[in-house]
Coordinates of C-alpha atoms in Angstrom, one line a residue:
X7 CA 18.9 45.4 -46.4
X8 CA 19.8 41.7 -45.8
X9 CA 20.7 43.2 -42.3
X10 CA 18.0 44.5 -41.6
X11 CA 15.8 41.7 -41.9
X12 CA 18.4 39.5 -39.8
X13 CA 17.9 42.3 -37.0
X14 CA 14.4 42.1 -37.2
X15 CA 13.7 37.9 -37.6
X16 CA 16.5 38.1 -34.2
X17 CA 14.6 40.6 -32.3
X18 CA 11.5 38.9 -33.1
X19 CA 13.3 35.6 -31.5
X20 CA 14.5 37.4 -28.8
X21 CA 10.3 38.6 -28.0
X22 CA 8.7 35.1 -28.9
X23 CA 11.8 33.3 -25.9
X24 CA 11.1 36.5 -23.7
X25 CA 7.3 35.7 -23.3
X26 CA 7.3 31.7 -23.5
X27 CA 9.6 32.1 -20.6
X28 CA 7.3 34.6 -18.8
X29 CA 4.3 32.4 -19.7
X30 CA 5.5 28.9 -18.7
X31 CA 8.6 29.5 -16.3
X32 CA 8.5 28.0 -13.0
X33 CA 7.6 30.2 -10.0
X34 CA 9.6 29.8 -6.7
X35 CA 6.4 30.9 -4.4
X36 CA 4.1 28.1 -3.4
X37 CA 0.5 28.1 -4.7
X38 CA -2.4 27.3 -2.7
X39 CA -2.8 23.9 -4.4
X40 CA 0.4 22.7 -3.2
X41 CA 0.1 23.9 0.2
X42 CA -3.3 22.1 0.5
X43 CA -2.1 18.5 -0.4
X44 CA 1.7 18.6 0.3
X45 CA 2.5 14.7 0.6
X46 CA 0.5 14.2 -2.6
X47 CA 2.6 14.0 -6.0
X48 CA 3.7 15.8 -7.8
X49 CA 3.0 18.5 -5.4
X50 CA 5.7 17.0 -2.7
X51 CA 8.4 17.2 -5.7
X52 CA 7.5 20.5 -6.7
X53 CA 7.5 22.3 -2.7
X54 CA 10.1 20.4 -2.0
X55 CA 12.5 21.9 -5.0
X56 CA 11.4 25.5 -4.1
X57 CA 12.3 25.4 -0.7
X58 CA 15.7 23.7 -1.5
X59 CA 16.3 26.5 -4.1
X60 CA 15.2 29.4 -2.1
X61 CA 17.4 28.1 1.2
X62 CA 20.6 27.4 -0.9
X63 CA 20.5 23.8 -0.3
X64 CA 19.6 22.3 -3.7
X65 CA 23.0 21.2 -3.9
X66 CA 22.6 19.1 0.0
X67 CA 19.9 17.3 -1.1
X68 CA 17.3 16.1 -4.2
X69 CA 13.5 17.0 -4.1
X70 CA 13.5 12.8 -4.6
X71 CA 14.9 12.4 -0.9
X72 CA 12.1 14.2 0.7
X73 CA 10.2 11.5 3.3
X74 CA 7.5 14.3 4.4
X75 CA 6.1 17.9 4.1
X76 CA 4.1 19.3 6.3
X77 CA 3.1 22.8 6.3
X78 CA 1.6 25.2 9.1
X79 CA -0.1 28.8 8.8
X80 CA 0.4 31.1 11.8
X81 CA 0.4 35.0 11.6
X82 CA 4.1 35.5 12.5
X83 CA 4.1 39.2 11.7
X84 CA 0.6 40.1 13.0
X85 CA -0.5 42.0 9.8
X86 CA -3.3 39.5 9.6
X87 CA -2.2 37.4 7.0
X88 CA -0.9 33.7 7.6
X89 CA 2.6 33.0 6.9
X90 CA 3.3 29.5 5.5
X91 CA 6.0 27.7 7.6
X92 CA 7.2 24.7 5.3
X93 CA 9.2 22.0 7.3
X94 CA 10.7 19.4 4.2
X95 CA 11.9 16.5 6.3
X96 CA 15.0 14.1 4.7
X97 CA 15.9 11.9 7.6
X98 CA 15.9 11.6 11.0
X99 CA 18.8 13.9 11.3
X100 CA 17.4 16.4 8.3
X101 CA 14.7 18.8 8.0
X102 CA 15.0 22.4 6.3
X103 CA 12.0 24.7 7.9
X104 CA 11.2 27.9 5.5
X105 CA 8.9 30.9 5.7
X106 CA 6.5 32.2 2.9
X107 CA 4.8 34.9 3.1
X108 CA 1.2 35.4 0.8
X109 CA 1.6 37.5 -2.1
X110 CA -1.5 37.7 -3.9
X111 CA -2.0 34.2 -5.0
X112 CA 1.2 32.8 -4.6
X113 CA 3.4 32.3 -1.1
X114 CA 6.8 34.2 -1.9
X115 CA 10.0 32.6 0.1
X116 CA 10.4 35.2 3.2
X117 CA 13.1 33.5 5.4
X118 CA 15.2 30.4 5.6
X119 CA 14.6 29.0 9.2
X120 CA 17.3 26.7 9.6
X121 CA 18.0 23.0 9.2
X122 CA 17.1 20.9 12.2
X123 CA 16.8 16.9 13.5
X124 CA 13.2 15.8 13.4
X125 CA 10.9 18.5 13.7
X126 CA 7.5 17.0 15.3
X127 CA 5.6 20.6 15.7
X128 CA 5.6 24.2 15.4
X129 CA 3.6 26.8 17.2
X130 CA 3.3 30.5 17.2
X131 CA 3.3 31.8 20.6
X132 CA 2.5 35.8 20.6
X133 CA 5.3 38.3 22.4
X134 CA 3.2 41.4 22.9
X135 CA 7.2 43.6 23.4
X136 CA 8.0 42.3 19.7
X137 CA 4.6 43.1 18.2
X138 CA 4.5 39.7 16.6
X139 CA 4.2 36.1 17.0
X140 CA 7.6 33.7 17.7
X141 CA 8.3 30.6 16.2
X142 CA 8.5 27.6 18.5
X143 CA 10.2 24.3 17.0
X144 CA 9.6 20.9 19.0
X145 CA 12.8 19.2 17.8
X146 CA 13.0 15.5 18.6
X147 CA 17.0 14.5 18.5
X148 CA 17.5 10.9 19.3
X149 CA 21.0 10.7 21.1
X150 CA 21.0 6.5 19.5
X151 CA 21.4 7.8 16.0
X152 CA 25.4 8.6 16.3
X153 CA 26.0 5.1 17.9
X154 CA 24.9 3.1 14.8
X155 CA 26.8 5.2 11.9
X156 CA 30.4 4.5 11.0
X157 CA 32.5 8.0 10.8

């Protein structure tokens, strides 16, 4: 009889923990509120951490290292939905760009666009042969940066 009570109590604890994790768990998706105010705390830290986790670069940078977060909207897949392209700048030589697509109220991670120098603009150019838009990034690479660093 005692084992049944212990088993039932253990099952109840597991269920409560599961529901708690589901309710209070951290979403890897980005909310519209975060994307509307990307450089306001706590949104800046949250977006940066989610981009780092999604792209697998959370060992390279910390969410506190981000200088600016910029969000660009465009219909990359020509499906009528505006994807969010998020650019997180960590300094003059490190900008991470990731793509998110709307899934209801949340923008879910789609792809790591890449790591660049200083990205100053992202444009969406339609290519009829491909049936989608192409991302064009304007990247500024200052050649003087390396001259002032120790190797």
